[in-house]
PDB file of C-alpha atoms in Angstrom:
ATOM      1  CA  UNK A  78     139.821 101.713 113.162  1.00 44.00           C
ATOM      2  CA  UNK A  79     139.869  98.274 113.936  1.00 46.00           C
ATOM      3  CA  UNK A  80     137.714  95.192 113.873  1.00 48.00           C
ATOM      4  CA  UNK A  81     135.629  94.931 116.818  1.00 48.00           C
ATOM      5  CA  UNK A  82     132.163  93.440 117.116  1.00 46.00           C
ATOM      6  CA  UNK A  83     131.610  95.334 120.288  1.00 51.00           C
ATOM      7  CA  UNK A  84     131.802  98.332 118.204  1.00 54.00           C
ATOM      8  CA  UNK A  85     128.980 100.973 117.985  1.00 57.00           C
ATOM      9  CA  UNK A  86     127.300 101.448 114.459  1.00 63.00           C
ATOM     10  CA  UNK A  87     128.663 104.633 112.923  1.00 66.00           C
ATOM     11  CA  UNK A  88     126.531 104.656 110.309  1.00 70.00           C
ATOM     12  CA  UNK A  89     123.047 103.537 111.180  1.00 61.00           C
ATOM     13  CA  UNK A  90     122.855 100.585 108.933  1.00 55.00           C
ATOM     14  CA  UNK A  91     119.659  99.303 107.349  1.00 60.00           C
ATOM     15  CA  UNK A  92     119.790  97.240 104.582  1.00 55.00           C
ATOM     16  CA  UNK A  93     119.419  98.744 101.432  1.00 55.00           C
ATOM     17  CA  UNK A  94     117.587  97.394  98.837  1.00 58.00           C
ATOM     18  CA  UNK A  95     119.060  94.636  96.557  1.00 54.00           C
ATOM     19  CA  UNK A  96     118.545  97.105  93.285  1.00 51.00           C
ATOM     20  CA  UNK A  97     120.936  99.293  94.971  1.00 85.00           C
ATOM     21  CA  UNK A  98     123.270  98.233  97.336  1.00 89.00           C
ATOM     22  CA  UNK A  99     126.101 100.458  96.700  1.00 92.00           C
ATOM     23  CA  UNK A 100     123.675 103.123  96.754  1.00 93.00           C
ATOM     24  CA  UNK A 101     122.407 102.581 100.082  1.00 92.00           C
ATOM     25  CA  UNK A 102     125.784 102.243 101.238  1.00 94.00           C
ATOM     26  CA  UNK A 103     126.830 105.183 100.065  1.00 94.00           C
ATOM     27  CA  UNK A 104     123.984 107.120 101.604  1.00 94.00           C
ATOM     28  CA  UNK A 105     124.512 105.751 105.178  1.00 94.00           C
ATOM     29  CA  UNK A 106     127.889 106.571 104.967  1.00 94.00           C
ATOM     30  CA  UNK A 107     127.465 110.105 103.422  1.00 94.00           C
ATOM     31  CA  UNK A 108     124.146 110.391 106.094  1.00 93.00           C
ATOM     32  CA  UNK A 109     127.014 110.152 108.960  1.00 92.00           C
ATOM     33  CA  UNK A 110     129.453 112.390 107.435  1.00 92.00           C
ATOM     34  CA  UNK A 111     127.123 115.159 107.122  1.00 90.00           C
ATOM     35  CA  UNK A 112     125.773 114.725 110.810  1.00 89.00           C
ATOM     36  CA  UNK A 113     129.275 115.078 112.088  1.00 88.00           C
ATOM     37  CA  UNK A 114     129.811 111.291 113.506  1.00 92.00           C
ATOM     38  CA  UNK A 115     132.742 110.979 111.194  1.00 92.00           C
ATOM     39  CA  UNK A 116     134.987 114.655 111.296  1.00 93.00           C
ATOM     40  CA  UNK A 117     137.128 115.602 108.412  1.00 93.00           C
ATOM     41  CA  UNK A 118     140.403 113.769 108.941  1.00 93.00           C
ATOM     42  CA  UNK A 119     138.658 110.706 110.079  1.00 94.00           C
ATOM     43  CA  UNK A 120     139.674 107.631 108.455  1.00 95.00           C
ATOM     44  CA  UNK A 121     136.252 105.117 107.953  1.00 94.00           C
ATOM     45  CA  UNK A 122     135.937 101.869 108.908  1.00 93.00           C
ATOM     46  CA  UNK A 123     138.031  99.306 106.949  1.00 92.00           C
ATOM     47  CA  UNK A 124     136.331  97.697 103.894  1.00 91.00           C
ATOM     48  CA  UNK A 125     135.584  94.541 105.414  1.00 93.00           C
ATOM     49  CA  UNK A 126     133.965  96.109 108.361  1.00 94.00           C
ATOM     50  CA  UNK A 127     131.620  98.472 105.810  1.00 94.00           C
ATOM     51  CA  UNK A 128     130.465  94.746 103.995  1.00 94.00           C
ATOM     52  CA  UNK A 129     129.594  93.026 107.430  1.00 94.00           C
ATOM     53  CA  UNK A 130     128.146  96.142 108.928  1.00 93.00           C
ATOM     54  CA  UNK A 131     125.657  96.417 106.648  1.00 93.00           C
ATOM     55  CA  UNK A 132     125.761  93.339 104.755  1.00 92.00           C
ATOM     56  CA  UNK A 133     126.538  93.277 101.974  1.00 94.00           C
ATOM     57  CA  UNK A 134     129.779  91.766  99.786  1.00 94.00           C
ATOM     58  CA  UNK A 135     133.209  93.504  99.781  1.00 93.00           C
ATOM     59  CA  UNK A 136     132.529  94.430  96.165  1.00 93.00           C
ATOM     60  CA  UNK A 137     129.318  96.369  96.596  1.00 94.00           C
ATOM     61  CA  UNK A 138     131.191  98.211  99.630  1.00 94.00           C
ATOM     62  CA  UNK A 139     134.456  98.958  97.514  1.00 92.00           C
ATOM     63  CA  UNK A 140     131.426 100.571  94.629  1.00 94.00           C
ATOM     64  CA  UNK A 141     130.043 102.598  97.619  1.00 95.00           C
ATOM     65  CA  UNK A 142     133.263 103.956  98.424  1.00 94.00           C
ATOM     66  CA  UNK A 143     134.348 105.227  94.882  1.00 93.00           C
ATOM     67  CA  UNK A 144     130.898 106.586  94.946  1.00 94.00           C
ATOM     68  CA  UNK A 145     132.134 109.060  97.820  1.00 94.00           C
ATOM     69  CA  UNK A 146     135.166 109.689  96.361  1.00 93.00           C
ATOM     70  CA  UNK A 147     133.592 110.468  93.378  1.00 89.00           C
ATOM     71  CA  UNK A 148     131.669 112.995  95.102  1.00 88.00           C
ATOM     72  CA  UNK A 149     134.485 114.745  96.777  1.00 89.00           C
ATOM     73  CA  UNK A 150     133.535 113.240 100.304  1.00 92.00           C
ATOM     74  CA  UNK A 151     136.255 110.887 101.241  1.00 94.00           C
ATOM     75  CA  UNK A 152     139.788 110.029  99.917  1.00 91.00           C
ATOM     76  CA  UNK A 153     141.421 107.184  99.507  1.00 85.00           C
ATOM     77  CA  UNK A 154     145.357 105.591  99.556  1.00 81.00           C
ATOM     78  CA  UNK A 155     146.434 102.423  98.071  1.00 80.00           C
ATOM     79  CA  UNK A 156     146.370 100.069 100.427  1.00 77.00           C
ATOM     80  CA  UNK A 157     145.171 102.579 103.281  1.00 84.00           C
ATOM     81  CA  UNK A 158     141.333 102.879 104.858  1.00 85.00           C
ATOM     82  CA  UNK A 159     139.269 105.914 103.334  1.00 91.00           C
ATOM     83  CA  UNK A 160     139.107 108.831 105.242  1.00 95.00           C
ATOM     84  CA  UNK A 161     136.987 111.801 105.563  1.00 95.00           C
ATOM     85  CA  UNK A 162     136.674 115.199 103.420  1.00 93.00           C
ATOM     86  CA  UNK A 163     135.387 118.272 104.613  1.00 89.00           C
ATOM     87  CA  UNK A 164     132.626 119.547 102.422  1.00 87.00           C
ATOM     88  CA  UNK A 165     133.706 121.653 100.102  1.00 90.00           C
ATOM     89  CA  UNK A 166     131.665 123.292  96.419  1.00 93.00           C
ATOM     90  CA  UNK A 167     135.314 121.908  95.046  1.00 88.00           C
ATOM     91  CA  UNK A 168     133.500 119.230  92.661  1.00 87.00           C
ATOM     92  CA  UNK A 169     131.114 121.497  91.467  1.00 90.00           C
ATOM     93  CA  UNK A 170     133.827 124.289  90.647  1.00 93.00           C
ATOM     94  CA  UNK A 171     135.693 121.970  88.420  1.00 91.00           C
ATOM     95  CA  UNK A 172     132.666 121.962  86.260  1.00 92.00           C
ATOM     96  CA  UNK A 173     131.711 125.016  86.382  1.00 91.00           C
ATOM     97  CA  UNK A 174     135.031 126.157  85.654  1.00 91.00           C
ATOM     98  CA  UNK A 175     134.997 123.715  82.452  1.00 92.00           C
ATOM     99  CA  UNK A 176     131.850 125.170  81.349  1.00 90.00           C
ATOM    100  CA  UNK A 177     132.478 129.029  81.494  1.00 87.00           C
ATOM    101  CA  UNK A 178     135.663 128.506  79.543  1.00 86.00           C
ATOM    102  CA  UNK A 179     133.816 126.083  76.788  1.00 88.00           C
ATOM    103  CA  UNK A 180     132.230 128.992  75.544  1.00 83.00           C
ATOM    104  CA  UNK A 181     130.275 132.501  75.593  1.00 80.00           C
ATOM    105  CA  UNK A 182     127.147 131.153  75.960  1.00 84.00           C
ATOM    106  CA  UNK A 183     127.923 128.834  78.908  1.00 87.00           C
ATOM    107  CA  UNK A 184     129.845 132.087  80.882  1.00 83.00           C
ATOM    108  CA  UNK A 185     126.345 134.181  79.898  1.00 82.00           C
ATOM    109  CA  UNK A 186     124.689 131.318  81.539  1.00 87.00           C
ATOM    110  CA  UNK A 187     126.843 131.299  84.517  1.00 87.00           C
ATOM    111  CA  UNK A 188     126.628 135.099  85.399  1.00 85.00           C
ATOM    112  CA  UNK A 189     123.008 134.576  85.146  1.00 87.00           C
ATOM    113  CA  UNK A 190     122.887 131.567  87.103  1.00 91.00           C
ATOM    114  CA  UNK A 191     125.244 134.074  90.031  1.00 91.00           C
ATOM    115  CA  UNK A 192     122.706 137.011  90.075  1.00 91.00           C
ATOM    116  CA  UNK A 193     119.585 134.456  90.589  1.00 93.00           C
ATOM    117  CA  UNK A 194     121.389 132.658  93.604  1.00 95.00           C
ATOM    118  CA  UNK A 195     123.566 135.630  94.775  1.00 96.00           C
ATOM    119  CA  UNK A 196     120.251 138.280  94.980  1.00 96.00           C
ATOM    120  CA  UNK A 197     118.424 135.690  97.817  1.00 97.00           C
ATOM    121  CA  UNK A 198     122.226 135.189  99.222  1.00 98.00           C
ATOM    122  CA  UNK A 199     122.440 139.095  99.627  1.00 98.00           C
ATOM    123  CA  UNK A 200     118.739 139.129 101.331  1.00 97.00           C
ATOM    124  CA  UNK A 201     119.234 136.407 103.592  1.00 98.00           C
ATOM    125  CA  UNK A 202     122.637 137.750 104.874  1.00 98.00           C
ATOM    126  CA  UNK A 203     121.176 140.973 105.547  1.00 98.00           C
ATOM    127  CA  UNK A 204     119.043 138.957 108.078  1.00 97.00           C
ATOM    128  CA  UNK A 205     121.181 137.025 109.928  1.00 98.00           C
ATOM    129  CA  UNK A 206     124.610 139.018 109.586  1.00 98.00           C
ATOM    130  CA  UNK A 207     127.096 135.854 110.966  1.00 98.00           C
ATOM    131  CA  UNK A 208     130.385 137.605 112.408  1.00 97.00           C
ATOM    132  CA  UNK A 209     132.537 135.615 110.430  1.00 98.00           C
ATOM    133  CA  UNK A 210     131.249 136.680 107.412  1.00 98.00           C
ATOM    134  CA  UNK A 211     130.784 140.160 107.995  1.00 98.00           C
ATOM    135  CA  UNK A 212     134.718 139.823 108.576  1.00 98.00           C
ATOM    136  CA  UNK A 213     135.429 137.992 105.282  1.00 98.00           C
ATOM    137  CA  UNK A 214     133.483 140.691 103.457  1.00 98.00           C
ATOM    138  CA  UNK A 215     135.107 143.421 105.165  1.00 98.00           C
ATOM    139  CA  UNK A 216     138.829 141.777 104.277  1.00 98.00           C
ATOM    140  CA  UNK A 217     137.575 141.600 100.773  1.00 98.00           C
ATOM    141  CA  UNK A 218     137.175 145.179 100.847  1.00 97.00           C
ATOM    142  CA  UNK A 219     140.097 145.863 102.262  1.00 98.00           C
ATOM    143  CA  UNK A 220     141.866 143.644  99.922  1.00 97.00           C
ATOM    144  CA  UNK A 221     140.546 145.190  96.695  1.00 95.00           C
ATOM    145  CA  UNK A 222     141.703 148.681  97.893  1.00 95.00           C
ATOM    146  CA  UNK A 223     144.826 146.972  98.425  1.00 95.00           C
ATOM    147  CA  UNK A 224     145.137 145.698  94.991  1.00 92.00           C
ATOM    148  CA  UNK A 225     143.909 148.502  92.845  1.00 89.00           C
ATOM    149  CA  UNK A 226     145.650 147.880  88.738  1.00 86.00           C
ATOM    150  CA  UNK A 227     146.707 144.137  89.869  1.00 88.00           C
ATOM    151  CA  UNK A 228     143.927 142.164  88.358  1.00 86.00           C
ATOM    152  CA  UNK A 229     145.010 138.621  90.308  1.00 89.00           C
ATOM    153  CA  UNK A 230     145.056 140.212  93.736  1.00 93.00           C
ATOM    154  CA  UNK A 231     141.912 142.238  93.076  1.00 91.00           C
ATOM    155  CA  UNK A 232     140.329 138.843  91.899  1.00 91.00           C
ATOM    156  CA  UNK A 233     141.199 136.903  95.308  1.00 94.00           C
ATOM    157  CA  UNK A 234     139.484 139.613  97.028  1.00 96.00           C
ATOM    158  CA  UNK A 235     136.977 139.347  94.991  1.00 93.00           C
ATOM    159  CA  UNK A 236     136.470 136.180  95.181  1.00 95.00           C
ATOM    160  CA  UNK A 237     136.831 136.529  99.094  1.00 97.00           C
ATOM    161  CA  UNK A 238     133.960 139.179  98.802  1.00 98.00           C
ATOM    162  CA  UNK A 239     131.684 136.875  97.777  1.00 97.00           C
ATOM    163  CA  UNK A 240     132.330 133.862 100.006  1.00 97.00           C
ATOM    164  CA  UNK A 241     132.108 135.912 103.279  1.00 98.00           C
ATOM    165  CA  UNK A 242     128.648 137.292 101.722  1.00 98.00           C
ATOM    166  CA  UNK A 243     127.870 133.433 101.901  1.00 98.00           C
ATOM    167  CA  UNK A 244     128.713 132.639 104.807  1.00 98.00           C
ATOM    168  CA  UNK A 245     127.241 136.150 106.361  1.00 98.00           C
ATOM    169  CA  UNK A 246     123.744 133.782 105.952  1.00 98.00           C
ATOM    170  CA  UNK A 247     125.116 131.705 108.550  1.00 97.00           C
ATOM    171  CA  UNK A 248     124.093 128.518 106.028  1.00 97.00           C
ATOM    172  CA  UNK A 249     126.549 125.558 105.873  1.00 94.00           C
ATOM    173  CA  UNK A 250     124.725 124.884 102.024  1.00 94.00           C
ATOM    174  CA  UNK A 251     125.504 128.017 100.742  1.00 97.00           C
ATOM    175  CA  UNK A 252     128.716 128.714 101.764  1.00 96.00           C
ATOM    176  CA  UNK A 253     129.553 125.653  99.854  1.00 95.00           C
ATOM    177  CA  UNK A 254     127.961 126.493  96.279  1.00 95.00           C
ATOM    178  CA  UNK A 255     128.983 129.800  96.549  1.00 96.00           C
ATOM    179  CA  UNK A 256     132.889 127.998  96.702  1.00 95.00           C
ATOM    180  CA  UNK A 257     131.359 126.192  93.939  1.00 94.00           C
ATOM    181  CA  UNK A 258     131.039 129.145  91.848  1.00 94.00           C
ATOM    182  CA  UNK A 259     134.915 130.457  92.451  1.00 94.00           C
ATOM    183  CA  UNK A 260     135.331 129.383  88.700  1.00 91.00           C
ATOM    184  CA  UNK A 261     132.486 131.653  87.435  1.00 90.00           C
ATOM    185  CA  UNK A 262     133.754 134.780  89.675  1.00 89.00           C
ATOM    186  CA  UNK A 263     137.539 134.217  88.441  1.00 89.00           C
ATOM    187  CA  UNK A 264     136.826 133.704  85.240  1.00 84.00           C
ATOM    188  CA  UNK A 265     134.169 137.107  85.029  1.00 80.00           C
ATOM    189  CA  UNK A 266     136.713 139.173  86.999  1.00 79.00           C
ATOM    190  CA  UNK A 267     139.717 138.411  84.844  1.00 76.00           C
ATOM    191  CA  UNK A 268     138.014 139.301  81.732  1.00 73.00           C
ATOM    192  CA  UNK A 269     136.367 142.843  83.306  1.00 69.00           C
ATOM    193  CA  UNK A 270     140.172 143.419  84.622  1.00 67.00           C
ATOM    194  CA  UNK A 271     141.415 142.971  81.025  1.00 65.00           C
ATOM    195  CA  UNK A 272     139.754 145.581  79.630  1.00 61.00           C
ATOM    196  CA  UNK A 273     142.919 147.847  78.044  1.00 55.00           C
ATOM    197  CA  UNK A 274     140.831 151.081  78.444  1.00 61.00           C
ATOM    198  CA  UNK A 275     140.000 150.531  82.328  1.00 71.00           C
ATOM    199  CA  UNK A 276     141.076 153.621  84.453  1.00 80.00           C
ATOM    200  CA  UNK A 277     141.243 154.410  88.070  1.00 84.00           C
ATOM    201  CA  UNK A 278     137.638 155.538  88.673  1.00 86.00           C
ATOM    202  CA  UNK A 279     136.322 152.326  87.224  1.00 84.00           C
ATOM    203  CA  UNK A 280     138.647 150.318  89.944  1.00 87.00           C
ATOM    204  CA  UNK A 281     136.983 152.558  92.902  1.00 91.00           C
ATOM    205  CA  UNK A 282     133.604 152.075  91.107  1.00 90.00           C
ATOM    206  CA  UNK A 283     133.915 148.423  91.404  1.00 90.00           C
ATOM    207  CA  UNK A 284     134.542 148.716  95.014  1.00 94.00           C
ATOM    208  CA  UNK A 285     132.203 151.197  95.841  1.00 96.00           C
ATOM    209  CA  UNK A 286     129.699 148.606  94.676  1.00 95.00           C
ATOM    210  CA  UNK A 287     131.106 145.923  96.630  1.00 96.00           C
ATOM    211  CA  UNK A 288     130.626 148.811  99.836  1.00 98.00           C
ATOM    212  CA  UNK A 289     126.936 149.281  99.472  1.00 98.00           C
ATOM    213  CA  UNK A 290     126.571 145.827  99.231  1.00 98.00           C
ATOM    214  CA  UNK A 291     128.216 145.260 102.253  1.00 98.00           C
ATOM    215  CA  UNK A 292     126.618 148.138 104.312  1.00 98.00           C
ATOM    216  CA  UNK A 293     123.379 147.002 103.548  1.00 98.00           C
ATOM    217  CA  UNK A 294     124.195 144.027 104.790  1.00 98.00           C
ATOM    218  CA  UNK A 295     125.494 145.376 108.183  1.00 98.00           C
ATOM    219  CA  UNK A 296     122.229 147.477 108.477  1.00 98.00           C
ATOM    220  CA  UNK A 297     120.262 144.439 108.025  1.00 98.00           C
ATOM    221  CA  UNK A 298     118.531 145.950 104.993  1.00 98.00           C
ATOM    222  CA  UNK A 299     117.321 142.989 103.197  1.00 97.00           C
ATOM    223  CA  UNK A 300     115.648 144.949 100.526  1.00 97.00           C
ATOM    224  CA  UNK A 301     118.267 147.395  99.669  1.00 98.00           C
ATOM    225  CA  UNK A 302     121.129 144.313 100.118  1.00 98.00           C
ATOM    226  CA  UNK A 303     119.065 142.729  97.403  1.00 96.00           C
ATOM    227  CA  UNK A 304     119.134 145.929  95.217  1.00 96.00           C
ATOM    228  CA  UNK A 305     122.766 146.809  95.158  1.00 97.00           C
ATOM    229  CA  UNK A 306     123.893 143.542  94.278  1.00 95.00           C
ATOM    230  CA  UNK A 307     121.702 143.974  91.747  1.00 93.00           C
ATOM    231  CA  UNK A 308     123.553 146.845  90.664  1.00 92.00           C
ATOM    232  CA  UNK A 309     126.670 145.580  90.992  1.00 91.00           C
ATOM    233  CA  UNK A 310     125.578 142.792  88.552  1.00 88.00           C
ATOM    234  CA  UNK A 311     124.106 145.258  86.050  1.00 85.00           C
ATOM    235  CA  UNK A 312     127.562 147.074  86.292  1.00 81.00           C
ATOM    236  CA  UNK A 313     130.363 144.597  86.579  1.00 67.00           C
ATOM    237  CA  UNK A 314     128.999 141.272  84.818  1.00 59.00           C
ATOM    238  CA  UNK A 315     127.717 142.684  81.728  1.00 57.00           C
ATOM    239  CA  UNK A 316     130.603 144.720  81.312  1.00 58.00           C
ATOM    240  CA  UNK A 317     132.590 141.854  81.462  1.00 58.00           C
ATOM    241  CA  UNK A 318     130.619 139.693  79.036  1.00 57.00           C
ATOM    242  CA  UNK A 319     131.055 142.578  76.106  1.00 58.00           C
ATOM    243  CA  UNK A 320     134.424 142.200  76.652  1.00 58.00           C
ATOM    244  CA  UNK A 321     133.992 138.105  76.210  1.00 58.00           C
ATOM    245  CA  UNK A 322     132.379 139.196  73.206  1.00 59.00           C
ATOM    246  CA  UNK A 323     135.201 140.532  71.749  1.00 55.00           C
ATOM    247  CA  UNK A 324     137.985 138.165  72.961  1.00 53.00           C
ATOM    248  CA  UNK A 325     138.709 135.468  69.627  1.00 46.00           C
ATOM    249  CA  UNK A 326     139.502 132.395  71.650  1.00 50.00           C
ATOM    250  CA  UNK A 327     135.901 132.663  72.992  1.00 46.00           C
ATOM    251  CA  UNK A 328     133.157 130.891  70.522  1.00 46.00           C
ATOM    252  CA  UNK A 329     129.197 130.557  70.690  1.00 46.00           C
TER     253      UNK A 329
END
């Protein structure tokens, strides 16, 4: 992008406080990423151009900047303008995935953190039912069958499972924390897959959870969505946390 004065404002610039400059950078900048002025791809204005745009020094727009990247939202080359990220629960999922495997009681406080959130996710898709979740539910079905007695592939599905249910609410916020939380569902449905005494009819068990949770959805049965993830939780998660229990690289 270059240097032109006859340039529209991107970013909407007022001028942020003098306690926090970079901060008020940061927000305009993130403000027009979110709205959609600056796509994924992108690249952002030059440094310079950020400083005299909303005037401040070079300095406090380079601290802006590593703000964003710090926040997943833009990357940045040596010696080439920042450009935009889509958004993406990637940030989050590092830590979560750093805190399930720090210990038992952080992975008990995951799964319990999953069934608060994913009980409203389940009601709320029921209700709007977005196509392209419906779909990504239905592959993750498909999938599992697929990938009966091969934990990673039944995992993936898994995993897919539970994004599409996100994204069946039709909810741009959602979809992302629920890819925040791919750490939390990998983690739980490695362990439940390494049980050594798991047999056949707890594989189809597993997915004829994952069914009823997806036909209530498709009925638009907010209530009974609710209920059988519910179940599914009861089931799957605390079946998989006895098995934490036991495994010796896991402490309290």
């Amino acid at each position: 992008m270059t240097d032109n004065s006859e340039r529209k404002s991107v970013f909407s610039a007022t001028p942020p406080s003098p306690s926090r400059l970079a901060d008020g950078v940061s927000d305009a900048i993130a403000a027009a990423l979110f709205d959609g002025r600056i796509s994924p791809g992108e690249p952002l204005p030059p440094e310079g151009e950020i400083a005299r745009e909303f005037g401040v020094s070079k300095p406090i727009a380079r601290e802006a900047l590593r703000q964003l990247t710090a926040a997943g939202l833009i990357f940045t080359q040596q010696g080439k303008v920042a450009r935009a990220k889509a958004l993406t629960g990637e940030p989050m999922d590092k830590i979560y995935g750093y805190a399930v495997r720090s210990s038992l009681k952080r992975l008990r406080e995951a799964n319990e953190m999953r069934r608060v959130i994913e009980t409203g996710i389940a009601r709320l898709a029921s209700e709007r039912r977005d196509r392209e979740g419906l779909e990504m539910m239905r592959q993750g079905l498909s999938d599992m069958m697929t990938s009966v007695k091969h934990p990673s592939g039944f995992t993936a599905a898994d995993i897919l499972f539970h994004l599409g249910l996100a994204v069946a609410t039709g909810n741009g916020m959602i979809r992302v924390h629920m890819e925040s939380m791919r750490s939390v569902q990998r983690e739980v449905s490695e362990l439940f897959s390494r049980r050594a005494n798991r047999t056949d009819a707890d594989w189809r068990a597993t997915i004829a959870r994952h069914q009823a949770i997806y036909d209530a959805v498709v009925a638009g049965d907010a209530a009974l969505a609710e209920q059988t993830i519910r179940d599914h939780f009861d089931a799957a998660d605390i079946a998989s946390l006895e098995v934490a229990d036991k495994l010796a690289g896991i402490a309290e």
